[in-house]
Coordinates of C-alpha atoms and ligand atoms in Angstrom, one line a residue:
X1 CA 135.9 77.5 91.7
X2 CA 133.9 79.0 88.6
X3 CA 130.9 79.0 91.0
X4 CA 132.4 81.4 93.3
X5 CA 134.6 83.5 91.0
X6 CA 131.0 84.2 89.7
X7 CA 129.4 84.9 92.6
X8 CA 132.2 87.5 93.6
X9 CA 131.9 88.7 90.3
X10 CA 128.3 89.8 90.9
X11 CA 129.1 91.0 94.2
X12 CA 131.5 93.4 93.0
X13 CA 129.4 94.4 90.4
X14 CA 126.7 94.7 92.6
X15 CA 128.7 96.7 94.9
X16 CA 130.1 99.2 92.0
X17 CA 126.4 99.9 91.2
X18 CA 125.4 100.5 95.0
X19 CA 128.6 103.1 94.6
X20 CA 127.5 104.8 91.3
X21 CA 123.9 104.8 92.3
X22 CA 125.3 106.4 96.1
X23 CA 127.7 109.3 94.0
X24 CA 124.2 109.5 91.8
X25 CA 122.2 110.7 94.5
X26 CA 124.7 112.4 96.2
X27 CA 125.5 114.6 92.9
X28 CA 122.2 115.2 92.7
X29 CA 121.5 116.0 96.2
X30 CA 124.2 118.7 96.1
X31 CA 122.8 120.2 93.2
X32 CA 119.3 119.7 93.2
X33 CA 118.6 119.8 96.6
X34 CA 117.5 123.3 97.3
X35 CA 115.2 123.3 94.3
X36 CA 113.7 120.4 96.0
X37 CA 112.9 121.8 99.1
X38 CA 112.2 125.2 97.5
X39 CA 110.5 124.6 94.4
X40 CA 107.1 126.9 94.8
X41 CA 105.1 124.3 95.9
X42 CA 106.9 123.4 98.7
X43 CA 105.1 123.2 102.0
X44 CA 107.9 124.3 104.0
X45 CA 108.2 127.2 102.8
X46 CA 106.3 128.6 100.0
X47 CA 102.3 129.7 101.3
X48 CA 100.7 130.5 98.2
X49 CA 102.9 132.7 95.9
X50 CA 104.8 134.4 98.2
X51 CA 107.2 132.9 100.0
X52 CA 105.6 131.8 103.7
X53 CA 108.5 131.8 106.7
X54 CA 110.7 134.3 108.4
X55 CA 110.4 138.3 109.3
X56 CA 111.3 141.0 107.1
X57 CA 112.5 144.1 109.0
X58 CA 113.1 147.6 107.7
X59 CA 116.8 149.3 108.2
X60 CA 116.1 150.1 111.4
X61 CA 114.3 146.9 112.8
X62 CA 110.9 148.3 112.3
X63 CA 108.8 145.2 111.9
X64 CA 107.3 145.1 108.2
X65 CA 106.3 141.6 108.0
X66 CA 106.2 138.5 110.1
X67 CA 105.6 135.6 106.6
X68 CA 104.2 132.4 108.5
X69 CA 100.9 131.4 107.9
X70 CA 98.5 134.0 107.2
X71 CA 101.3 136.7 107.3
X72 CA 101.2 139.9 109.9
X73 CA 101.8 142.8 108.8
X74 CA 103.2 145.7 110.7
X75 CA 101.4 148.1 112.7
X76 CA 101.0 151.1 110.9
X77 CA 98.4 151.2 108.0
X78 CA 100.8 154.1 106.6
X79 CA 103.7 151.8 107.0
X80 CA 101.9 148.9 105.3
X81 CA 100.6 151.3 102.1
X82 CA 103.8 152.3 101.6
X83 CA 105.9 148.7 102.0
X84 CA 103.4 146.8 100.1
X85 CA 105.2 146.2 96.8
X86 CA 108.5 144.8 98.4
X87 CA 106.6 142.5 100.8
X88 CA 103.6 140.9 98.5
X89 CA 100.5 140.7 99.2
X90 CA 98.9 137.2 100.6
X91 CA 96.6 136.2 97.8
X92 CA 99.6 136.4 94.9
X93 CA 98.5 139.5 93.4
X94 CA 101.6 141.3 94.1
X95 CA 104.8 139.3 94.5
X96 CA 107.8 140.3 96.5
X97 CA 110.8 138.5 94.1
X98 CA 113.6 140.0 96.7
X99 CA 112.4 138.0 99.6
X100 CA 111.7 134.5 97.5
X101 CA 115.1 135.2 96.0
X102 CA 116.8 134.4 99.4
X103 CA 114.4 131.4 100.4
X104 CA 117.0 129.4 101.0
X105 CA 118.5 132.0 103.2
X106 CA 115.4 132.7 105.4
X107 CA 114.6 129.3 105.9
X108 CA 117.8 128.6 107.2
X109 CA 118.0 125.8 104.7
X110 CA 121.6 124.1 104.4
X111 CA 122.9 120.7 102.9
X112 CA 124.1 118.7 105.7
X113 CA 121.1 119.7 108.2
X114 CA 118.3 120.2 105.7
X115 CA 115.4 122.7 106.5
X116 CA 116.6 123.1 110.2
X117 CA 115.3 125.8 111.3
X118 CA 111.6 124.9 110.3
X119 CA 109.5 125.5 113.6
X120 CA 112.6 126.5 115.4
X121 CA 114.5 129.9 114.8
X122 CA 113.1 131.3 111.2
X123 CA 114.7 134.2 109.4
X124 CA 114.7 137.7 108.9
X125 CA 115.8 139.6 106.0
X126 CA 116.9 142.8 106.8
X127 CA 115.1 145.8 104.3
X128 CA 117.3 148.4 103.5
X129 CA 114.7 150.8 102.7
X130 CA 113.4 152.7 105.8
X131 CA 110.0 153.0 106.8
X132 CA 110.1 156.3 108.3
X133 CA 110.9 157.5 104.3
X134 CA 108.5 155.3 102.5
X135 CA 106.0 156.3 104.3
X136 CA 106.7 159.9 104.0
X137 CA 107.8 159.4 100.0
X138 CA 103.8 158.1 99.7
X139 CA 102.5 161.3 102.0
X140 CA 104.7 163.6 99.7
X141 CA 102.9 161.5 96.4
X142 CA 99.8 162.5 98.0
X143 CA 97.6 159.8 96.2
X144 CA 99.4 161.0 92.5
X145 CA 100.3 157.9 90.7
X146 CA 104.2 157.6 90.3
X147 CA 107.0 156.4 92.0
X148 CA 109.8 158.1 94.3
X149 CA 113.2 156.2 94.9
X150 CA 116.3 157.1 96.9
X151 CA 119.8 155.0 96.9
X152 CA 123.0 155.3 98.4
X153 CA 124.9 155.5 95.4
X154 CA 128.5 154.5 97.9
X155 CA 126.6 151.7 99.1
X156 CA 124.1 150.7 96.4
X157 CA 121.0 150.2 99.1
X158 CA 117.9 151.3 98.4
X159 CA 116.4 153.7 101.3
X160 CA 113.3 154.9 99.4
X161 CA 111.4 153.1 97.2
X162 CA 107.7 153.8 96.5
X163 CA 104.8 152.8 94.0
X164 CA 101.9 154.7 94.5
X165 CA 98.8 153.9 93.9
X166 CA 99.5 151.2 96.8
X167 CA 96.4 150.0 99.3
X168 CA 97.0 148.5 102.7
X169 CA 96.7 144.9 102.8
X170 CA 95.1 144.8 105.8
X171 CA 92.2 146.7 104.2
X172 CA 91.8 145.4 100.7
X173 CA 89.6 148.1 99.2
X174 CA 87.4 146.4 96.2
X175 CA 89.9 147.0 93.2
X176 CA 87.4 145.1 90.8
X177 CA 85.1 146.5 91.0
X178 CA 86.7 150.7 91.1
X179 CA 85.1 152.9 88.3
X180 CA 87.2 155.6 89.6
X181 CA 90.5 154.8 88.2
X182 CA 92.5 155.6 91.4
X183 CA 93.6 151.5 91.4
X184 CA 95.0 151.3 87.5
X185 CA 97.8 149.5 87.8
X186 CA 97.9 149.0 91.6
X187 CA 99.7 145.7 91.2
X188 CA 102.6 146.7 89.5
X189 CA 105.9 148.1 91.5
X190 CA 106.7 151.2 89.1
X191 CA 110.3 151.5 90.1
X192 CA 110.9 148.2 88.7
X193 CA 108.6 147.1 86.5
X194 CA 107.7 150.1 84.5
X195 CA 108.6 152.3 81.7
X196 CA 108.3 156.3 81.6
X197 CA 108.4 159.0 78.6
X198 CA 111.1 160.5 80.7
X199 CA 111.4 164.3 78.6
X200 CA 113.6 166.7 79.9
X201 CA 115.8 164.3 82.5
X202 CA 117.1 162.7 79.1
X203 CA 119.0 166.1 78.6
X204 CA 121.3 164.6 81.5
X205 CA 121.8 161.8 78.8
X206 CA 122.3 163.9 75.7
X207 CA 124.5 166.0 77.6
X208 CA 126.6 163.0 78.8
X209 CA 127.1 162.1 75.1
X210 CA 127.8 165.4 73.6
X211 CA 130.5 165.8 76.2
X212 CA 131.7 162.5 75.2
X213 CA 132.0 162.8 71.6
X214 CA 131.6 166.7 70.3
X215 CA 135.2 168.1 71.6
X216 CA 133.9 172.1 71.2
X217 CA 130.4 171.5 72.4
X218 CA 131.2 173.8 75.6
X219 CA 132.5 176.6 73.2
X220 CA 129.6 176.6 71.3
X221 CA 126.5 179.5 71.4
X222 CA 123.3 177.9 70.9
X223 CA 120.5 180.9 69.6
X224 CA 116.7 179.8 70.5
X225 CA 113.8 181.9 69.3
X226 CA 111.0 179.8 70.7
X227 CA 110.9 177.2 67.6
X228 CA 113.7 175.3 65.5
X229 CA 112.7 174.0 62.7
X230 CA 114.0 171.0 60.9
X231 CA 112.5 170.6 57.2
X232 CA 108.7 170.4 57.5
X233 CA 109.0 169.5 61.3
X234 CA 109.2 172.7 63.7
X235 CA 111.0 171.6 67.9
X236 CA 109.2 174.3 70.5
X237 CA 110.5 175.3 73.3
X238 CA 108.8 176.8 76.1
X239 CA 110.2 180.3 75.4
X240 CA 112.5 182.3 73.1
X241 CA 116.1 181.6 75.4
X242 CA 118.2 183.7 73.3
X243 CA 122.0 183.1 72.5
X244 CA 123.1 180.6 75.7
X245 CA 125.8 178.6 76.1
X246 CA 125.8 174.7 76.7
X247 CA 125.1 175.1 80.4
X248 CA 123.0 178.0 80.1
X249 CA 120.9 176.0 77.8
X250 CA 120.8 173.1 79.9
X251 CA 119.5 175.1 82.7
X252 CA 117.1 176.8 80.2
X253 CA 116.1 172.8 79.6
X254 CA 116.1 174.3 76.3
X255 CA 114.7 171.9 73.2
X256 CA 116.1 174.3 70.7
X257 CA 119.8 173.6 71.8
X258 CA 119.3 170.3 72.8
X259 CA 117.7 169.7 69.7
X260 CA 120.9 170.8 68.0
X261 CA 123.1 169.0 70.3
X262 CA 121.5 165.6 69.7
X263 CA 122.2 165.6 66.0
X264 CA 125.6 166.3 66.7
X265 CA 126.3 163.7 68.2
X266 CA 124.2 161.7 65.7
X267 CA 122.2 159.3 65.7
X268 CA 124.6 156.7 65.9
X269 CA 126.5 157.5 68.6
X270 CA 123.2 158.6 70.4
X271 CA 122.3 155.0 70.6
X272 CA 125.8 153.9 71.1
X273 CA 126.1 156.0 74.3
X274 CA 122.4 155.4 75.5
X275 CA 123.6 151.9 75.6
X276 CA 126.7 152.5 77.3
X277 CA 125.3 154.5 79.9
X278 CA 122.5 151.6 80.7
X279 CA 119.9 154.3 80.5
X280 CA 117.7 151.5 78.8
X281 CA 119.0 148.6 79.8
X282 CA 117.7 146.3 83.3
X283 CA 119.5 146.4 86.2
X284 CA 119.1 143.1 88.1
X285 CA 119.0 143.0 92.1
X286 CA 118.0 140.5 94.4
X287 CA 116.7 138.5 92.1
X288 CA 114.7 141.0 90.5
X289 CA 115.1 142.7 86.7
X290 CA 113.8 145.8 85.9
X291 CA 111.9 146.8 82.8
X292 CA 114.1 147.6 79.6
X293 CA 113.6 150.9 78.6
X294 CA 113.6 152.0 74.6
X295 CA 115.9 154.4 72.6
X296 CA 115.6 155.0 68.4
X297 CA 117.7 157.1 66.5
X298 CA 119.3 155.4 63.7
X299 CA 117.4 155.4 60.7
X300 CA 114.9 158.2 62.1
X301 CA 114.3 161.3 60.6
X302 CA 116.2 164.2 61.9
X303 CA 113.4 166.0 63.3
X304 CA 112.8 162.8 65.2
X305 CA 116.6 162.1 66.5
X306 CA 116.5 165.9 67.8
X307 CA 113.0 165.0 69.8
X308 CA 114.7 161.6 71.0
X309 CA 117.6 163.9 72.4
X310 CA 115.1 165.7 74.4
X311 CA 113.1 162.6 75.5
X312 CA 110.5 162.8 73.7
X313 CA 109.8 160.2 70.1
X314 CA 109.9 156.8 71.2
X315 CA 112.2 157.4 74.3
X316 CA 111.3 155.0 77.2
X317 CA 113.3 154.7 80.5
X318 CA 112.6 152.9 83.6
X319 CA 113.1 154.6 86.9
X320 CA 115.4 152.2 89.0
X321 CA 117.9 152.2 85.6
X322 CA 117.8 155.9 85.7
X323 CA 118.6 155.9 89.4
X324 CA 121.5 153.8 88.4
X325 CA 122.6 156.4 85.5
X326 CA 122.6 158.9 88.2
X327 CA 124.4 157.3 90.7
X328 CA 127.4 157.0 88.3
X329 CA 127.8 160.6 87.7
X330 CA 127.8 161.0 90.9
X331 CA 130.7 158.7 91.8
X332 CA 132.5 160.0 88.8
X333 CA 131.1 157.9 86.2
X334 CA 131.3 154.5 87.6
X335 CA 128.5 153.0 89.9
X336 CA 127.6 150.7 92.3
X337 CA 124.8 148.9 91.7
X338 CA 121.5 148.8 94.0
X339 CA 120.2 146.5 96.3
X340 CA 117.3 146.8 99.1
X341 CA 118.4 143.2 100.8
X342 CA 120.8 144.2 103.5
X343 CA 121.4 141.1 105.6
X344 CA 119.7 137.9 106.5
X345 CA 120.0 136.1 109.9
X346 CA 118.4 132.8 110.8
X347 CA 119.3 132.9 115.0
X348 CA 122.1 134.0 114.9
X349 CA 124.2 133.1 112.2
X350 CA 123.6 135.8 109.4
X351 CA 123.1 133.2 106.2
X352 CA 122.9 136.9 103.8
X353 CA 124.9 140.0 104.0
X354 CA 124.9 142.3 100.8
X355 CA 128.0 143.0 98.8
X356 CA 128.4 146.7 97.6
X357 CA 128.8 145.6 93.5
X358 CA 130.5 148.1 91.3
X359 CA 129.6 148.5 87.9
X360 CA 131.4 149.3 84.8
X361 CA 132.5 152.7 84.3
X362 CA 130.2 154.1 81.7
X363 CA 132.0 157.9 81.2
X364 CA 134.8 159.6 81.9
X365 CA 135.7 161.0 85.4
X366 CA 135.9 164.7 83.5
X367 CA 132.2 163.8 81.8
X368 CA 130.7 162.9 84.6
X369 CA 131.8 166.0 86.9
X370 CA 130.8 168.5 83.6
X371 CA 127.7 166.9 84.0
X372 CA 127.3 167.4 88.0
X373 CA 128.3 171.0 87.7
X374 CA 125.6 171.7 85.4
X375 CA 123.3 169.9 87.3
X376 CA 124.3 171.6 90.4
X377 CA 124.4 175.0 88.6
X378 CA 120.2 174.3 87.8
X379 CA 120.2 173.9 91.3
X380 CA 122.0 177.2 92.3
X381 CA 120.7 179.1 90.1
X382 CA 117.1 178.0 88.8
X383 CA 115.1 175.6 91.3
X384 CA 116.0 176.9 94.5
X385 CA 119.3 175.8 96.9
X386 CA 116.1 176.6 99.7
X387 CA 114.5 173.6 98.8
X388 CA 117.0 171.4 100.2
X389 CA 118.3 173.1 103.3
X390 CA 121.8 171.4 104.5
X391 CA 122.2 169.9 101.2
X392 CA 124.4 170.1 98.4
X393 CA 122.2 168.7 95.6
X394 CA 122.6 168.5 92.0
X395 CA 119.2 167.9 89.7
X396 CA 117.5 168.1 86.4
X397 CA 113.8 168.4 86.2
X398 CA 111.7 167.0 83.2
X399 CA 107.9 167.7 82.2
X400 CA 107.4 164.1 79.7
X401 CA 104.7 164.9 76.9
X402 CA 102.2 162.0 76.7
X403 CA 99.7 163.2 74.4
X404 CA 96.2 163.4 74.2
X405 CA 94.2 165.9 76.7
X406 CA 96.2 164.1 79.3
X407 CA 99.0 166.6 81.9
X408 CA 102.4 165.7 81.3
X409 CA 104.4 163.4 83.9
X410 CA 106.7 165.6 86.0
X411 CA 109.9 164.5 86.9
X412 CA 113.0 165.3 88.9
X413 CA 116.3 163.1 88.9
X414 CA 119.0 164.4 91.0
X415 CA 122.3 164.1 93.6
X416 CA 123.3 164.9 96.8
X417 CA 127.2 165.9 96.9
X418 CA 127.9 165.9 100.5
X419 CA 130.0 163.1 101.1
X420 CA 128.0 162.5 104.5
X421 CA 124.8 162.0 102.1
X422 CA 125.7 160.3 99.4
X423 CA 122.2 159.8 98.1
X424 CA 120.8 160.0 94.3
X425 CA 117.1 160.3 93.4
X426 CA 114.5 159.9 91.0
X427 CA 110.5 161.2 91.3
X428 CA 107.8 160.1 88.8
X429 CA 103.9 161.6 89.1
X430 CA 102.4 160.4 86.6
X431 CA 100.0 163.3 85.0
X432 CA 101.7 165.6 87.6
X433 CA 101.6 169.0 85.4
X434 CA 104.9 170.6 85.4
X435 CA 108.2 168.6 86.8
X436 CA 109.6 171.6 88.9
X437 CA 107.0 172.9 90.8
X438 CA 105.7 169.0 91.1
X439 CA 108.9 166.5 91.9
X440 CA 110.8 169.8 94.3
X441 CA 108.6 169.7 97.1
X442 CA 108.1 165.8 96.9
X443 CA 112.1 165.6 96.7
X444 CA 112.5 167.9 99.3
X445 CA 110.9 166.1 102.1
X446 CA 111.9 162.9 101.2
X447 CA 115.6 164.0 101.2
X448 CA 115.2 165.6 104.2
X449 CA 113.8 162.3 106.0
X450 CA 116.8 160.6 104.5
X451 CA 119.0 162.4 106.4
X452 CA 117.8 160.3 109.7
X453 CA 118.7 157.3 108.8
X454 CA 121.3 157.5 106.2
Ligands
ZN1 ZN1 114.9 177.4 74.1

């Protein structure tokens, strides 16, 4: 009897163990098993550094990218130039983070069946962005380093985004070895990864603030000889604007008034609001993060809080946040957020679709339309409603100093209104000279190819 009631004894315990070990695995399974199969040195799907199976299409089915083996690229050099920085390169210099973020996706990969698809149907990730306006956004750059970006600020997806300079992957040109200059900082994607003196497009932010936080700042008169001068420390302006108002002087891009606008709001609330607005924080899409751009006031000097309110000092912004800042005011002060991932089938069962994701509301609904008129009234009345023809757009131009004998970067960050467009928009040329007569042109023709395939 003591024989057997042992033996059953080990049998159960035996069988309890089988059981644990079993729920072991399984647990682990669940929860580990697409880091298994995906982990970056996985053979089915990783190929070097950049994730190696499916198709990536743009928003219209143009074929971008076909990832097996020793990737395909589309057919149009200009296409490829201008796509580059989303897709990766095949030797790991540039890396496409949106496409390995939905690996599992594009492979198809799911619990029960494993890596199914492998050598059967494989995936492909719809772009949002359009060729058609990349390649004209890089046309428009014109070989000027920078970066030019469109969203649909009801929707969130990216139709434009450009890094120039850019090469065609199908053409390596000897980077290594350039003297020239023309490839400094080819690798990096400057709508993500990069950080920009933005100058005069901050006046959107200071503007945002005051209207926030000084209750008369729209009854005030704001005089400007040419020069204001704070103790030993003098703020120029590129002409002597006279008495203005707060949206003549914004239209002026005026450093006198905005000088005096930033240190009423203070430094404190300066930062405070710079934070709120997420001017300098990342935005995270698709498995990317942007850069974190930089704002100092507190504890500065005065001279220096009135330069940061006119985004200058040590004032850093990154262009996809910006984007993001801009989109709010245009939906009345509370965004969506972007993406450039529409939709991911595998056959066809779509394993991806994109979620339009709302951020928080970072001003008022009365803020953010002050701040849309007076945009809109540069536009009117100072760059030109002829440069957008069938548009309603809504824009503030910037010219950031970056010292030495070097040109300023020019900027332009801007809205469409019409409900039928509802696109927002930043340009970057990097050493560009002066931001109007720079970003309107290059904004001009990429909002007009928007409006084919908004
Ligand atoms: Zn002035």
């Amino acid at each position: 009897m003591n024989r057997i009631a042992g033996r059953a004894a080990i049998t159960v315990l035996l069988t309890l163990l089988l059981i644990a070990g079993f729920s072991f695995f399984v647990a682990e399974y669940v929860t580990k098993a697409n880091d298994w199969v995906l982990f970056t040195g996985s053979p089915h799907i990783y190929n070097g550094t950049n994730i190696g199976t499916g198709t990536v299409i743009d928003r219209e089915g143009v074929m971008l990218l076909d990832m097996e083996g020793e990737r395909t690229y589309g057919e149009s050099a200009a296409v490829r130039k201008s796509t580059l920085h989303w897709l990766g390169d095949r030797y790991g210099y540039i890396s496409a983070p949106a496409l390995s973020h939905y690996s599992a996706q594009l492979a198809g990969y799911d619990i029960v069946n494993g890596v199914y698809s492998y050598g059967q149907n494989t995936g492909v990730a719809k772009l949002s962005i359009s060729a058609q306006v990349q390649t004209t956004a890089l046309e428009a750059l014109d070989g000027r380093k920078g970066t030019v970006a469109v969203y649909n600020y009801e929707t969130g997806e990216i139709l434009c985004a450009v890094t120039s300079p850019t090469y065609d992957p199908d053409n390596v040109p000897d980077i290594e070895n350039d003297q020239s200059g023309a490839y400094d900082g080819v690798y990096v994607n400057r709508f993500t990864q990069s950080v920009f003196i933005p100058g005069s497009i901050f006046k959107i932010v200071t503007l945002a603030a005051a209207l926030e936080t000084v209750d008369d700042i729209q009854q005030q008169s704001f005089y400007c000889d040419g020069v204001y001068t704070i103790g030993a420390d003098k703020i120029t302006c590129e002409a002597a604007h006279g008495n203005q108002d707060l949206q003549q002087a914004f239209r002026n891009s005026c450093n006198t008034a905005f000088a005096q606008v930033a240190l009423q709001v203070g430094a404190e609330k300066m930062e405070k609001y710079v934070e709120q607005f997420g001017v300098t924080k990342s935005v995270s899409f698709d498995g990317i993060t942007t850069a974190e751009g930089n704002y100092e006031a507190v504890d500065a000097a005065d001279a220096n809080i009135a330069w940061s309110g006119i985004g200058q000092y040590n004032d850093q912004i990154n262009p996809c946040a910006f984007l993001t800042f801009l989109g709010a005011i245009a939906k009345e002060g509370k965004g969506v957020e972007p993406h450039i991932v529409s939709q991911i089938f595998v056959g066809l069962s779509e394993t991806y679709e994109a979620d339009t994701v709302s951020g928080k509301r970072i001003m008022s609904a009365a803020t953010a339309e002050t701040v849309a008129e007076f945009m809109r009234s540069n536009v009117e009345y100072k760059y030109g409603d002829d440069n957008f023809p069938g548009l309603t757009v809504c824009a503030k131009t910037g010219t950031g100093e970056v010292g030495g004998d070097n040109k300023p970067n020019a900027m332009l960050a801007g809205f469409v209104t019409d409900p039928e467009y509802p696109l927002a928009f930043v340009v970057f040329v990097e050493n560009g000279g002066y931001g109007a007569s720079v970003c309107l042109p290059i904004a001009s023709r990429v909002l007009e190819a928007c409006k084919n395939v908004i």
